Every structure is written in structure tokens, then in C-alpha cells.
Coordinates of C-alpha atoms and ligand atoms in Angstrom, one line a residue:
M53 CA -5.8 -3.8 10.3
C54 CA -2.4 -4.9 12.0
G55 CA 0.7 -5.1 9.8
I56 CA 3.4 -7.7 9.8
V57 CA 6.8 -7.6 8.4
G58 CA 9.8 -9.9 8.7
Y59 CA 13.3 -9.9 7.3
V60 CA 16.2 -12.3 7.0
G61 CA 19.2 -11.3 4.9
D62 CA 22.5 -9.4 4.9
K63 CA 21.2 -6.0 5.9
E64 CA 20.6 -4.6 9.4
A65 CA 17.1 -5.8 10.1
A66 CA 15.8 -3.0 12.3
P67 CA 15.7 -0.2 9.7
V68 CA 14.3 -2.6 7.1
L69 CA 11.5 -3.6 9.5
I70 CA 10.7 0.1 10.4
K71 CA 10.6 1.0 6.7
G72 CA 8.3 -1.9 6.0
L73 CA 5.9 -1.0 8.9
K74 CA 5.8 2.5 7.5
R75 CA 4.5 1.1 4.2
L76 CA 1.8 -0.7 6.2
E77 CA 0.7 2.3 8.3
Y78 CA -2.3 2.9 6.1
R79 CA -3.8 -0.3 7.5
G80 CA -4.5 1.4 10.8
Y81 CA -2.7 0.8 14.0
D82 CA -2.3 2.2 17.6
S83 CA 1.1 0.7 18.6
A84 CA 4.2 -0.8 17.0
G85 CA 7.1 -3.1 17.8
I86 CA 10.0 -5.1 16.5
A87 CA 12.1 -8.0 17.5
V88 CA 15.7 -8.5 16.2
L89 CA 17.8 -11.6 16.5
G90 CA 21.5 -10.8 16.6
R91 CA 24.7 -11.1 18.5
A92 CA 22.9 -9.9 21.7
G93 CA 20.2 -12.6 21.2
L94 CA 16.5 -11.7 20.9
E95 CA 16.0 -8.0 21.4
I96 CA 12.5 -6.4 21.5
R97 CA 11.4 -2.8 21.3
K98 CA 7.8 -1.7 21.3
S99 CA 5.8 1.5 21.8
K100 CA 2.2 2.7 22.1
G101 CA 1.3 5.3 19.5
A102 CA 2.7 6.4 16.2
L103 CA 5.5 4.5 14.6
K104 CA 7.6 7.6 14.9
K105 CA 7.8 7.1 18.6
L106 CA 9.2 3.6 18.2
E107 CA 11.6 4.9 15.5
E108 CA 12.8 7.7 17.9
R109 CA 13.2 5.1 20.7
I110 CA 15.5 2.9 18.7
A111 CA 17.3 5.6 16.7
G112 CA 19.8 6.2 19.5
E113 CA 20.5 2.5 19.9
L114 CA 21.3 1.6 16.3
G115 CA 25.1 1.5 15.6
E116 CA 25.7 1.2 19.4
G117 CA 25.6 -2.5 19.3
A118 CA 22.0 -3.0 20.2
L119 CA 19.5 -4.3 17.7
D120 CA 22.3 -5.1 15.3
G121 CA 21.0 -8.5 13.8
S122 CA 20.1 -9.2 10.3
M123 CA 17.0 -11.0 11.0
G124 CA 13.8 -9.9 12.7
I125 CA 10.0 -9.4 12.7
G126 CA 7.9 -6.2 13.2
H127 CA 4.2 -5.3 13.8
T128 CA 1.8 -2.4 13.8
R129 CA -1.1 -3.4 16.2
W130 CA -4.7 -2.4 15.9
A131 CA -6.1 -3.3 19.4
T132 CA -8.7 -6.0 19.7
H133 CA -7.8 -7.7 23.0
G134 CA -6.5 -5.3 25.6
E135 CA -6.0 -1.5 25.2
P136 CA -3.3 0.0 23.2
S137 CA -0.2 0.1 25.4
D138 CA 3.5 -0.8 25.3
I139 CA 2.9 -4.1 27.0
N140 CA 0.1 -5.2 24.7
S141 CA 2.1 -4.3 21.6
H142 CA 3.7 -7.1 19.6
P143 CA 6.1 -8.9 19.4
H144 CA 5.1 -11.2 22.3
T145 CA 7.4 -13.8 23.8
D146 CA 7.2 -17.0 25.8
V147 CA 8.3 -17.4 29.4
S148 CA 12.0 -18.1 28.3
G149 CA 12.1 -15.1 26.1
K150 CA 13.6 -17.2 23.2
I151 CA 10.4 -17.3 21.0
A152 CA 8.9 -14.0 19.5
V153 CA 5.6 -13.8 17.8
V154 CA 3.8 -11.1 15.7
H155 CA 0.2 -11.8 14.9
N156 CA -2.7 -10.5 12.8
G157 CA -6.1 -12.0 13.5
I158 CA -8.1 -13.3 16.5
I159 CA -7.4 -16.4 18.5
E160 CA -10.9 -17.3 19.5
N161 CA -10.1 -20.0 22.1
H162 CA -7.3 -17.9 23.7
A163 CA -9.0 -17.9 27.1
K164 CA -9.1 -21.7 27.3
L165 CA -5.5 -22.0 26.1
K166 CA -4.4 -19.4 28.5
S167 CA -5.6 -21.2 31.6
R168 CA -4.1 -24.5 30.5
L169 CA -0.8 -22.9 29.8
I170 CA -0.9 -21.1 33.2
E171 CA -1.4 -24.5 34.8
H172 CA 1.8 -25.5 33.0
G173 CA 3.8 -22.6 34.4
A174 CA 3.3 -19.9 31.7
D175 CA 3.5 -16.4 33.0
F176 CA 1.3 -14.0 31.1
R177 CA 2.2 -10.3 30.9
S178 CA -0.2 -8.8 28.4
E179 CA -4.0 -8.9 27.9
T180 CA -3.6 -10.0 24.3
D181 CA -4.9 -13.1 22.6
T182 CA -1.6 -13.3 20.8
E183 CA 0.6 -14.0 23.8
V184 CA -0.9 -17.5 24.1
I185 CA 0.7 -18.3 20.7
A186 CA 4.2 -17.7 22.0
H187 CA 3.6 -19.7 25.2
L188 CA 2.0 -22.5 23.2
I189 CA 4.8 -22.8 20.7
N190 CA 7.2 -22.9 23.7
F191 CA 5.1 -25.6 25.2
Y192 CA 5.6 -27.8 22.2
Y193 CA 9.2 -26.7 21.5
E194 CA 11.7 -29.6 21.5
G195 CA 14.5 -28.1 19.5
D196 CA 12.8 -27.6 16.1
I197 CA 10.7 -24.4 15.9
L198 CA 8.9 -25.6 12.7
Q199 CA 7.6 -28.7 14.5
A200 CA 6.5 -26.6 17.5
V201 CA 4.6 -24.3 15.3
I202 CA 2.9 -27.2 13.4
R203 CA 1.7 -28.6 16.8
A204 CA 0.6 -25.3 18.1
M205 CA -1.5 -24.6 14.9
K206 CA -3.5 -27.6 15.6
R207 CA -4.6 -26.1 18.9
L208 CA -5.4 -22.6 17.7
E209 CA -8.9 -21.6 16.7
G210 CA -9.7 -18.4 14.8
S211 CA -7.7 -16.4 12.4
Y212 CA -4.0 -15.7 12.2
A213 CA -1.1 -14.5 10.1
L214 CA 2.1 -15.1 12.1
G215 CA 5.7 -14.2 12.0
I216 CA 7.8 -16.3 14.4
I217 CA 11.5 -16.2 15.3
C218 CA 13.3 -18.3 17.8
G219 CA 16.7 -17.7 19.5
N220 CA 17.6 -21.4 19.3
N221 CA 17.1 -21.5 15.5
P222 CA 18.6 -18.1 14.7
D223 CA 18.8 -18.5 10.9
R224 CA 15.0 -18.7 10.0
I225 CA 11.6 -17.0 10.2
I226 CA 8.5 -19.1 10.3
A227 CA 5.5 -17.6 8.6
V228 CA 2.0 -19.1 8.6
R229 CA -1.5 -17.9 7.9
K230 CA -5.1 -18.9 8.3
E231 CA -7.8 -16.4 7.1
S232 CA -5.5 -13.4 7.4
P233 CA -3.3 -12.0 4.7
L234 CA 0.5 -12.7 4.5
V235 CA 2.8 -12.4 1.5
V236 CA 6.3 -13.9 1.3
G237 CA 8.9 -12.0 -0.8
T238 CA 12.0 -13.5 -2.2
G239 CA 15.1 -11.4 -3.1
K240 CA 18.8 -11.9 -3.7
G241 CA 20.4 -13.1 -0.5
E242 CA 17.3 -11.9 1.5
N243 CA 13.8 -12.9 2.1
L244 CA 10.8 -11.2 3.6
I245 CA 7.3 -11.4 4.9
A246 CA 4.7 -8.7 4.9
S247 CA 0.9 -8.2 5.3
D248 CA 0.8 -6.5 2.0
V249 CA 3.0 -6.1 -1.1
P250 CA 3.9 -2.4 -0.8
A251 CA 6.1 -3.3 2.2
L252 CA 8.2 -5.6 0.1
L253 CA 8.6 -3.7 -3.2
E254 CA 11.9 -1.9 -2.2
Y255 CA 13.6 -5.3 -1.9
T256 CA 11.8 -7.6 -4.5
R257 CA 8.9 -8.0 -6.9
D258 CA 8.8 -11.7 -6.7
V259 CA 6.3 -13.0 -4.1
Y260 CA 4.4 -16.0 -2.9
Y261 CA 0.9 -15.9 -1.6
L262 CA 0.5 -18.3 1.3
D263 CA -2.5 -20.6 1.2
D264 CA -4.6 -21.1 4.3
R265 CA -2.7 -23.1 7.0
E266 CA 0.4 -23.1 4.7
I267 CA 3.8 -22.5 6.4
A268 CA 6.8 -20.8 5.0
V269 CA 10.3 -21.1 6.5
L270 CA 12.5 -18.3 5.4
Y271 CA 16.3 -18.5 5.4
R272 CA 18.6 -15.9 4.0
D273 CA 19.1 -17.9 0.8
R274 CA 16.0 -20.0 0.4
I275 CA 12.4 -20.5 1.3
E276 CA 10.8 -23.7 2.1
F277 CA 6.9 -24.3 2.1
Y278 CA 5.1 -26.9 4.2
N279 CA 1.5 -27.9 4.7
E280 CA 0.1 -28.3 8.2
E281 CA 1.2 -31.9 8.4
G282 CA 4.8 -30.8 7.9
E283 CA 5.0 -32.1 4.3
R284 CA 7.1 -30.0 1.9
R285 CA 5.2 -28.3 -0.9
L286 CA 6.3 -26.6 -4.2
K287 CA 4.9 -23.2 -4.8
E288 CA 5.0 -20.8 -7.8
S289 CA 6.0 -17.3 -7.3
H290 CA 4.2 -14.2 -8.8
H291 CA 5.9 -11.2 -10.3
I292 CA 4.4 -7.9 -9.2
K293 CA 3.9 -5.7 -12.2
W294 CA 2.8 -2.4 -10.7
D295 CA 5.4 0.2 -9.9
A296 CA 6.7 0.9 -6.5
A297 CA 5.8 4.6 -7.2
A298 CA 2.2 3.5 -7.3
A299 CA 2.4 3.1 -3.5
E300 CA 4.0 6.6 -3.1
K301 CA 2.2 10.0 -2.7
S302 CA 3.9 11.4 -5.9
G303 CA 3.7 14.9 -4.8
Y304 CA 0.1 14.8 -3.5
E305 CA -0.5 15.9 0.0
H306 CA -2.4 12.7 0.9
F307 CA -2.9 9.3 -0.7
M308 CA -6.7 9.9 -0.8
I309 CA -6.5 12.9 -3.1
K310 CA -3.9 11.1 -5.3
E311 CA -6.2 8.1 -5.5
I312 CA -9.2 10.3 -6.3
H313 CA -7.1 11.7 -9.2
E314 CA -6.1 8.3 -10.3
Q315 CA -9.7 7.3 -11.1
P316 CA -9.6 8.2 -14.8
K317 CA -6.7 5.9 -15.4
A318 CA -8.0 3.2 -13.2
L319 CA -11.3 3.3 -15.0
R320 CA -9.6 3.2 -18.4
D321 CA -7.4 0.3 -17.4
T322 CA -10.3 -1.7 -15.9
L323 CA -12.3 -1.1 -19.1
R324 CA -9.6 -1.7 -21.6
A325 CA -8.8 -5.1 -20.2
R326 CA -12.3 -6.2 -21.3
I327 CA -13.1 -4.0 -24.3
K328 CA -10.2 -3.5 -26.7
T329 CA -9.9 0.0 -28.3
G330 CA -12.2 0.3 -31.3
D331 CA -14.2 -2.8 -30.3
T332 CA -17.7 -2.8 -29.0
N333 CA -17.7 -6.4 -27.6
I334 CA -17.2 -7.1 -23.9
N335 CA -14.7 -9.8 -23.7
L336 CA -15.2 -11.7 -20.4
E337 CA -14.6 -15.2 -21.9
E338 CA -10.9 -14.9 -20.9
I339 CA -11.9 -14.8 -17.2
G340 CA -14.3 -17.7 -17.7
F341 CA -17.6 -15.7 -18.0
D342 CA -19.1 -17.8 -20.8
A343 CA -22.6 -18.6 -21.9
S344 CA -23.1 -21.1 -19.1
W345 CA -23.6 -18.2 -16.7
A346 CA -26.8 -17.1 -18.6
K347 CA -28.7 -20.1 -17.1
M348 CA -28.3 -18.8 -13.7
E349 CA -31.6 -17.6 -12.1
R350 CA -30.6 -15.2 -9.3
V351 CA -27.7 -12.9 -8.4
I352 CA -26.8 -12.4 -4.8
I353 CA -24.2 -9.7 -4.2
A354 CA -22.4 -9.7 -0.8
A355 CA -19.9 -7.1 0.5
C356 CA -19.1 -4.7 3.3
G357 CA -18.9 -0.9 3.5
T358 CA -18.1 0.9 0.3
A359 CA -18.0 -2.4 -1.7
W360 CA -21.6 -3.0 -0.5
H361 CA -22.6 0.3 -1.9
A362 CA -21.1 -0.8 -5.2
G363 CA -23.3 -3.9 -4.7
V364 CA -26.4 -1.9 -4.3
I365 CA -25.7 -0.2 -7.6
G366 CA -25.0 -3.7 -9.0
K367 CA -28.5 -4.8 -7.9
Y368 CA -30.1 -2.0 -10.0
A369 CA -27.7 -2.8 -13.0
F370 CA -28.3 -6.6 -13.0
E371 CA -32.0 -6.1 -12.7
K372 CA -32.1 -3.5 -15.5
F373 CA -29.7 -5.0 -18.1
A374 CA -30.1 -8.8 -17.3
R375 CA -33.5 -8.9 -16.0
V376 CA -32.5 -11.2 -13.3
H377 CA -33.6 -11.1 -9.7
T378 CA -30.8 -9.6 -7.7
E379 CA -30.1 -9.0 -4.0
A380 CA -27.4 -6.8 -2.4
E381 CA -26.5 -8.2 0.9
I382 CA -24.4 -6.9 3.8
A383 CA -21.9 -9.7 4.3
S384 CA -21.8 -9.5 8.1
E385 CA -25.6 -9.9 8.2
Y386 CA -25.8 -12.5 5.5
R387 CA -23.4 -14.9 7.1
Y388 CA -25.6 -15.3 10.2
R389 CA -29.0 -15.4 8.5
N390 CA -29.4 -19.0 7.5
P391 CA -30.0 -17.9 3.9
I392 CA -31.6 -20.0 1.2
F393 CA -29.3 -21.2 -1.6
N394 CA -30.0 -22.5 -5.1
P395 CA -27.4 -24.0 -7.3
K396 CA -28.6 -21.6 -10.0
D397 CA -27.4 -18.6 -7.9
I398 CA -24.6 -16.4 -9.0
F399 CA -22.9 -15.2 -5.8
L400 CA -21.0 -12.0 -6.6
I401 CA -18.5 -11.0 -3.9
I402 CA -16.9 -7.6 -4.0
S403 CA -13.9 -6.6 -1.9
Q404 CA -11.1 -4.2 -2.6
S405 CA -8.7 -6.2 -0.3
G406 CA -10.0 -9.6 -1.0
E407 CA -9.4 -10.3 2.7
T408 CA -12.4 -8.9 4.6
A409 CA -13.4 -11.5 7.2
D410 CA -17.1 -11.1 6.9
T411 CA -17.1 -11.1 3.1
L412 CA -15.0 -14.2 3.0
A413 CA -17.3 -15.9 5.4
A414 CA -20.3 -15.1 3.3
M415 CA -18.6 -16.4 0.2
R416 CA -17.6 -19.7 1.9
L417 CA -21.2 -20.1 3.1
A418 CA -22.5 -19.6 -0.4
K419 CA -19.9 -22.0 -1.8
K420 CA -21.1 -24.7 0.6
G421 CA -24.7 -24.0 -0.6
G422 CA -23.7 -24.7 -4.1
A423 CA -23.7 -21.2 -5.6
R424 CA -21.2 -20.2 -8.4
I425 CA -18.9 -17.5 -7.1
I426 CA -17.6 -14.4 -9.0
A427 CA -15.2 -12.2 -7.2
I428 CA -14.5 -8.5 -7.9
T429 CA -11.2 -7.6 -6.2
N430 CA -8.4 -5.4 -6.5
V431 CA -5.7 -7.6 -5.0
V432 CA -4.1 -10.4 -7.0
G433 CA -3.6 -13.5 -5.0
S434 CA -5.9 -12.4 -2.2
T435 CA -7.9 -15.1 -0.5
L436 CA -11.1 -14.0 -2.2
A437 CA -9.3 -14.3 -5.6
R438 CA -8.0 -17.8 -4.8
E439 CA -11.3 -19.2 -3.5
A440 CA -13.8 -17.8 -6.0
D441 CA -14.7 -19.7 -9.2
L442 CA -14.1 -16.7 -11.3
V443 CA -12.2 -13.5 -10.7
M444 CA -12.5 -10.1 -12.3
Y445 CA -9.8 -7.7 -11.1
T446 CA -10.3 -4.0 -10.7
L447 CA -7.2 -2.6 -12.2
A448 CA -7.0 0.4 -9.8
G449 CA -3.4 -0.2 -8.5
P450 CA -2.7 -0.2 -4.8
E451 CA -5.3 1.7 -2.8
I452 CA -3.5 3.0 0.4
A453 CA -5.9 5.6 1.8
V454 CA -8.3 4.0 4.2
A455 CA -11.3 5.7 2.5
S456 CA -11.9 3.8 -0.6
T457 CA -12.2 5.9 -3.9
K458 CA -10.7 4.4 -7.0
A459 CA -11.6 0.8 -5.8
F460 CA -15.3 1.9 -5.7
T461 CA -15.4 3.4 -9.1
T462 CA -13.5 0.5 -10.7
Q463 CA -15.8 -2.0 -8.9
L464 CA -18.7 -0.3 -10.5
M465 CA -17.0 -0.5 -13.9
C466 CA -16.7 -4.3 -13.4
I467 CA -20.3 -4.5 -12.3
Y468 CA -21.5 -2.7 -15.4
L469 CA -19.3 -5.0 -17.7
I470 CA -20.6 -8.1 -16.1
S471 CA -24.3 -7.1 -16.0
L472 CA -24.3 -5.8 -19.5
Q473 CA -22.6 -9.1 -20.7
L474 CA -25.1 -11.1 -18.7
G475 CA -27.9 -9.1 -20.5
R476 CA -26.4 -9.9 -23.8
L477 CA -26.2 -13.6 -23.1
R478 CA -29.7 -13.7 -21.6
E479 CA -30.9 -11.5 -24.6
T480 CA -32.5 -9.1 -22.3
I481 CA -30.8 -6.1 -23.7
G482 CA -31.0 -5.1 -27.3
D483 CA -28.0 -4.5 -29.6
T484 CA -28.5 -0.7 -29.7
E485 CA -28.9 -0.3 -26.0
L486 CA -25.9 -2.4 -25.4
T487 CA -23.7 -0.5 -27.8
D488 CA -25.0 2.8 -26.4
H489 CA -23.9 1.7 -22.9
I490 CA -20.5 0.4 -24.0
E491 CA -19.9 3.8 -25.8
A492 CA -20.9 5.6 -22.7
L493 CA -18.7 3.5 -20.5
K494 CA -15.7 4.4 -22.8
R495 CA -16.4 8.1 -22.3
L496 CA -16.5 7.8 -18.4
P497 CA -12.6 8.1 -17.9
E498 CA -12.4 11.4 -19.8
Q499 CA -15.6 12.7 -18.0
A500 CA -14.1 11.9 -14.7
E501 CA -11.0 13.9 -15.8
R502 CA -13.3 16.9 -16.6
I503 CA -14.9 16.7 -13.1
L504 CA -11.5 16.6 -11.5
S505 CA -10.3 19.6 -13.5
E506 CA -13.1 21.7 -11.8
K507 CA -12.3 20.5 -8.3
E508 CA -11.7 24.1 -7.1
N509 CA -15.6 24.6 -7.2
I510 CA -16.0 21.9 -4.6
Q511 CA -13.1 23.1 -2.5
R512 CA -14.6 26.6 -2.4
F513 CA -18.0 25.1 -1.5
A514 CA -16.3 22.9 1.3
S515 CA -14.6 26.0 2.7
L516 CA -18.0 27.5 3.3
Q517 CA -19.8 24.4 4.6
F518 CA -17.2 22.2 6.3
N519 CA -18.4 23.1 9.8
K520 CA -22.0 22.0 9.2
S521 CA -23.0 19.6 12.0
K522 CA -25.3 17.5 9.7
V523 CA -24.9 16.6 6.1
F524 CA -27.5 14.5 4.3
Y525 CA -27.3 13.0 0.9
M526 CA -30.4 12.0 -1.0
G527 CA -31.4 10.6 -4.4
R528 CA -33.6 8.1 -6.1
L529 CA -32.5 4.7 -7.7
F530 CA -29.0 4.9 -8.9
D531 CA -28.6 8.3 -7.1
Y532 CA -29.7 6.9 -3.8
A533 CA -27.1 4.2 -4.0
A534 CA -24.4 6.8 -4.9
S535 CA -25.7 8.8 -1.9
L536 CA -25.0 5.9 0.5
E537 CA -21.4 6.0 -0.6
S538 CA -21.1 9.8 -0.5
A539 CA -22.4 10.0 3.1
L540 CA -20.0 7.2 4.2
K541 CA -17.0 9.0 2.7
L542 CA -17.9 12.2 4.5
K543 CA -18.5 10.7 7.9
E544 CA -15.4 8.4 7.9
I545 CA -12.8 11.1 7.2
S546 CA -14.4 14.3 8.5
Y547 CA -16.3 12.9 11.4
T548 CA -19.3 14.9 10.3
H549 CA -22.7 13.3 11.1
S550 CA -23.7 12.3 7.6
E551 CA -26.5 10.0 6.4
A552 CA -28.0 9.0 3.0
F553 CA -31.7 8.8 2.4
A554 CA -33.8 7.5 -0.5
A555 CA -35.4 10.8 -1.2
G556 CA -38.9 9.2 -1.2
E557 CA -38.3 8.2 2.5
L558 CA -37.7 11.8 3.5
K559 CA -41.3 12.4 4.7
H560 CA -41.3 9.0 6.5
G561 CA -38.9 10.2 9.1
P562 CA -35.6 11.8 8.2
I563 CA -37.1 15.2 7.6
A564 CA -37.5 15.6 11.4
L565 CA -33.7 16.0 11.6
V566 CA -33.5 18.9 9.0
D567 CA -33.0 22.4 10.4
D568 CA -30.8 25.4 9.7
T569 CA -27.6 23.5 10.7
T570 CA -28.1 20.9 7.9
L571 CA -26.7 20.7 4.4
V572 CA -28.7 18.5 2.1
T573 CA -27.0 17.4 -1.1
A574 CA -29.3 15.9 -3.7
L575 CA -28.0 13.8 -6.5
C576 CA -30.2 14.3 -9.5
T577 CA -29.3 12.2 -12.6
Q578 CA -32.5 10.3 -13.1
P579 CA -34.5 12.7 -15.4
A580 CA -37.8 10.8 -15.1
L581 CA -37.6 11.7 -11.3
F582 CA -36.5 15.3 -11.5
D583 CA -40.0 16.6 -10.5
K584 CA -39.9 14.4 -7.4
M585 CA -36.4 15.5 -6.5
G586 CA -37.3 19.1 -7.0
S587 CA -40.1 18.7 -4.5
N588 CA -37.8 17.0 -2.0
I589 CA -35.4 19.9 -2.2
K590 CA -38.1 22.4 -1.7
E591 CA -39.2 20.5 1.4
V592 CA -35.8 20.6 3.1
K593 CA -35.3 24.3 2.0
A594 CA -38.6 25.1 3.8
R595 CA -36.9 23.7 6.9
F596 CA -34.0 26.1 6.4
A597 CA -31.4 23.6 5.2
A598 CA -28.7 24.7 2.9
T599 CA -29.1 22.7 -0.4
A600 CA -26.8 21.6 -3.1
V601 CA -27.5 19.6 -6.2
I602 CA -25.3 17.4 -8.4
T603 CA -26.8 17.0 -11.9
Y604 CA -25.8 17.0 -15.6
E605 CA -24.2 19.9 -17.2
D606 CA -27.1 20.4 -19.6
V607 CA -29.8 20.5 -16.9
D608 CA -31.0 23.9 -15.5
Y609 CA -34.1 22.3 -13.8
F610 CA -32.6 22.9 -10.3
D611 CA -31.0 26.3 -10.8
K612 CA -33.8 28.1 -9.1
T613 CA -34.5 25.6 -6.4
A614 CA -31.1 24.7 -4.9
D615 CA -28.6 27.1 -3.3
Q616 CA -25.7 25.5 -5.2
V617 CA -25.6 23.4 -8.5
F618 CA -22.6 21.3 -9.4
R619 CA -22.6 20.0 -12.9
I620 CA -21.1 16.7 -14.2
P621 CA -20.9 15.6 -17.9
R622 CA -24.0 13.9 -19.2
T623 CA -23.9 10.0 -19.2
L624 CA -26.6 7.3 -19.3
D625 CA -28.7 7.4 -16.1
S626 CA -27.6 4.0 -14.8
L627 CA -23.9 4.8 -15.2
S628 CA -24.1 8.1 -13.4
P629 CA -22.8 6.9 -9.9
I630 CA -19.3 6.6 -11.3
L631 CA -19.4 10.4 -12.0
T632 CA -21.7 11.7 -9.2
V633 CA -19.5 10.2 -6.5
I634 CA -16.3 12.0 -7.5
P635 CA -17.5 15.5 -6.4
C636 CA -18.7 13.9 -3.2
Q637 CA -15.3 12.2 -2.6
L638 CA -13.6 15.6 -3.2
Y639 CA -16.0 17.3 -0.8
A640 CA -15.3 14.7 1.9
Y641 CA -11.6 15.1 1.4
Y642 CA -11.6 19.0 1.6
C643 CA -13.9 18.9 4.6
S644 CA -11.4 16.6 6.4
V645 CA -8.4 18.7 5.5
L646 CA -10.3 22.0 6.5
R647 CA -11.1 20.4 9.8
G648 CA -7.4 19.8 10.4
L649 CA -7.7 16.0 10.1
D650 CA -5.6 13.4 8.3
P651 CA -7.9 12.0 5.6
D652 CA -5.5 9.0 5.0
K653 CA -5.8 7.8 8.6
P654 CA -9.2 8.3 10.0
R655 CA -9.6 7.4 13.7
N656 CA -10.7 4.0 14.6
L657 CA -10.7 2.7 11.1
A658 CA -8.5 0.1 9.4
K659 CA -7.9 -0.4 5.7
S660 CA -8.4 -4.1 5.7
V661 CA -10.9 -5.5 8.2
T662 CA -9.5 -9.1 8.5
V663 CA -11.3 -9.8 11.8
E664 CA -15.0 -9.7 12.7
Ligands
F6R754 C1 -14.7 2.8 3.2 C2 -14.1 1.5 3.1 C3 -14.7 0.4 3.8 C4 -14.5 -0.9 2.9 C5 -14.9 -2.1 3.7 C6 -14.7 -3.4 2.8 O1 -14.1 3.9 2.5 O2 -13.0 1.5 2.6 O3 -16.0 0.6 4.0 O4 -15.2 -0.7 1.7 O5 -14.2 -2.3 4.9 O6 -13.4 -3.6 2.4 P1 -13.0 -4.4 1.2 O7 -13.5 -3.8 0.0 O8 -11.5 -4.5 1.3 O9 -13.7 -5.8 1.4

């Protein structure tokens, strides 16, 4: 959701900025722009639509004397205030045209600020909240851009990551963030900013994660950090270990299918970090999950979207293994609900990006209420990781496709490890049951590989069904939770009307929707409930729906009932979502491609939802 880049160094800035913005395309955007500071002063180019349009617009100018500076900022915009248009695209400037700003986030008091600034002579051109920032900085500008930004920050309410350049201070970029992600990269004779690490990797692997309200001033040869009072701060850099190739398509047609295929490795890496080869002990002491957590009386899981679906599975897992009361909460609901806290609550927050606005708000609320916070996230140095009491990373590598796949299955792996370990500490799971589950977890990466090796079966099925107007997923217990995720995947990238039902709820309403235009896919991995699922499948068949079942390879129970049966390797019932979701991810992917869509960039969606 909005992408920011900035460059100061020896290279021509414009191509570096465009390249960086390309790396951030996955975040979702509807327009793009850059500002370059060079011999001709501050020059701005922006364009509604794909980055390619902007690229074409400036291609003819490069080398002709225009846009020839070695410092600049760039932005991909995901419209919040004002429609996608050239004029609303960033960068935005002040009246004098000397200060340019790119912004990710929302300025909540922009209307109030705007009318005050108009009284002081500001002339607004766009409908954006961002433009007030440029005018406000200009209002406070007395020759030192850093001081003007510090004064402006005190007036801004809401969330922001900002890249700012000023024609009167042409050797520096100011970067600042509050509740929106921004990373600073430091290279040799060049320094950069970006919303996310992939945009920096071509130039450096050494990065600084800005804290909330922290300011970085980037010069060609150094970076200075300040707090909001303007006091210098020392900061440690982090070295990014993952390969730049991890953020490339590596021969796959789309990031999504690449990331689906990366799941066996991602699962293996996430597991091996906590259970050494040949060992049967889960080692979570290293991340601080010690015996003290066993005394906690309740687990509250909060997350959004796919991560919330992982949380629903987490609810079942914590209750089963650790016999602890557990709730899975939608973060955007939770934050406004005046919830009841207890210092004996474990608050488990799940977020791939670690930057989702609602998820962070729920965490901060729980922290205030005295809960102990565990974060499961994929992004080292993210806000979530920095603010939680304890962090367990999913070692999935960068997830670029908007539709989450490997982040989800690795989140599940973390949930199983924590819930099993909590069960061991609380003595609610026996040694044999624990060992069986650990052995079963170890088999999952290879089992995921086997499912992927048979992906053609799913592709063939999708080629017959991709035009179905309604697709429903149903299941019970762990299968219901996996159905939620399967339905979301399909709707977000193929735009098919798709829903998930707890199979027992079918007769309480959803069956009214079932007719001969419907495909119902039943997830059936809970043997104690096979009879019930069999009846549900017959009920939808009697209403002329096409039916498919996903079940274990040694189960023939549904062969005569369903039109199509897909088989997955046998695992323990509570671990099955990691496997059942893979054919559903593949199905969603193939439907999207067969419908002529781009699964990596679904309409209206952004990878990281950093505003409400
Ligand atoms: C769906 C998807 C979203 C995210 C949700 C939370 O494929 O990716 O539903 O799961 O926006 O994002 P994170 O996990 O970054 O907090």
C-alpha cells in the first residue's frame, strides 16, 4: 500500500528510483511519480496508471539534460484521499515548489491543517491529505529543512512515512516515519530509503529500521538519526541475509506460483530453526518462551485476513494441545470493542508484514491492558517485531504476491510449535502425543512437495471449473478454518464469488444459495466427522452442485459421493490445514490465470494494509 523510495549518491537518481518503485509494485498502486533534484532544480514527473507509463514519459527526457540529478524521491500511490489522477499522484510540493514530499499513511487532521494553511496563503492543487505536509513544512521553513520537518511533525496527526527533499538544502533527503514502514539503506557513497527491503537490495544489504517518530537525514556519504526533539541518536544497522534472488520470479510466471512452490522449503526452515535435525524437543527458550508462559490463563489471537485464518486454526490448536481458553479475534473489530484484559492473557499477534494498521492497534491496546505479547511475523525489524515482548519469525523469505501463501503455512507452523510447547509446559499433552505431533510436523515439508508434484490434477480441474459463478468451501473444525482461507484465496485473485461455511451451518442458511452453477469443495480430514461430511456433500449434490473433496490418500469414503476427489498425504488431523490449503491455493491461482487475470496484482488490493 503506497511505496516510497529515495536515493542520494553518485548515480543518476531517476533510473534508480524507477527500479526501486518496480520492486515495490507488489504493494499495490494506481499512480506513480518521482522528484529529482539536479542542475535544473527540483523536477517532478508523475502519472496515473502503471509505472510503465511514467517510465515511458521520462525515457525520452533522460540524457537530454532533464531529470539529471543524483538525488531524488519516488512514490507509488494507492488512492485514499482523492481519485487516482496525475495531479493527486506524489510527490507533492509547497507553494514555492522547493519542497517535495512523498507519503505513505493518512494525515487525519489534514482538513483542519488545510484551512489554516490556506489562510496563510497556501494554494492547494490536489485533493490529497499529503499536500498539507509540503505546505506545512514550507510554513515552518527558515533555512533548515530538518528543523522545519521537526516542527511540522508536531502538528501532524495520523500515520506517515515520509521522504522529503528541498531545493535549498540540495545535499540531503529527510526520512521520517510514524506507524508506517520505512527502511533506510546504507551503501558505499550512496544512501537510500524504501518502504521495503527488496527495493534496496541491488545497492546494499545494510539497513536501518526507523523507530516511530525517528528521523533520518541521508547525505551521499553519511546518515544522521534524530529523535522528534532534534537530538542526535545512534543506531545499529542490520545485515539482510536473504538473497536478492528471493525477491525475483526465478523463471516462474508469477510470484504467487513461485511462493506456493517455496512452501516446502519455508516450512522446513521455520521448523528447523526450532527443532534441530534428529531432535524431538521444541526449542523456544532462545526466543524467550520459557516456563513463565505456562502460568498464563487465556490466549487471545488477533490478526487480519489470511493471518486471522491462521489464528482460527491457532484457537483450535491451543485449546487442543494446551487446554487453554483461546479466542481468535479480527483485529479491526477487536480494537473498537472495549475488550476485557487480564494480566494473565497471552496476546498472540500474527502478521506477515508486521505493519498492518489494525493489527498493530490491537496489539497496542492489549499491551496497555497489561497482556504479554507474542508476535508471529515474517519481517525482521517490522513495527510488530519491535513492539512485541517476544517474536517468532516465519522463515518464509520475502512474500511479494499480494495473495499470501507461504506466509500462511509458516504462520501455522509457528502456531503448532508454540501451542505444542505450551501444552508440554502446562502438562496437558502426553509425551507420546507430543512426539507424534513433532514427527508429523517434520514430515509436512516433504508431504507438501508431493502435493505440488501433482499440481497438474488441480490445473486440469480448474480448466473445467474456472467459470463457475459460485464456489463454496466447507469443512468442520480444522477443515472449516482451512476453508476460510481457501475461499479468500479464490475470491481475491479470481474475483469469483466464494465463501466458506462450517459444514454444520449449511442447513441453517447457505444451502439456499446452492444450485447447478455452484461448485462446493469439501475439506475432509477429520475422520470422526466423515459421516457428517458425507451427508453434507449429498445435500449439495441433491441441489445440482458440482462437488469436490480433499481428503487423505488412504481414504476412499468419498469416492462414490463426490464428483472429484483430490488426495493429500496422511497427517495428524490437527495439522491437516498446512496440506489441505495447498491444492486450494493452486486452484485459486489457476482460475485467476485461466480468467486472464494477474494473480500477483489483484484489483483493489494492497500487500501491506498500513492504513485503516
Ligand atoms: C490475503 C492477504 C491478506 C493479509 C492481511 C493481513 O491473501 O494477504 O488478507 O493476510 O491483509 O496482512 P498481514 O499478515 O501483513 O498483517
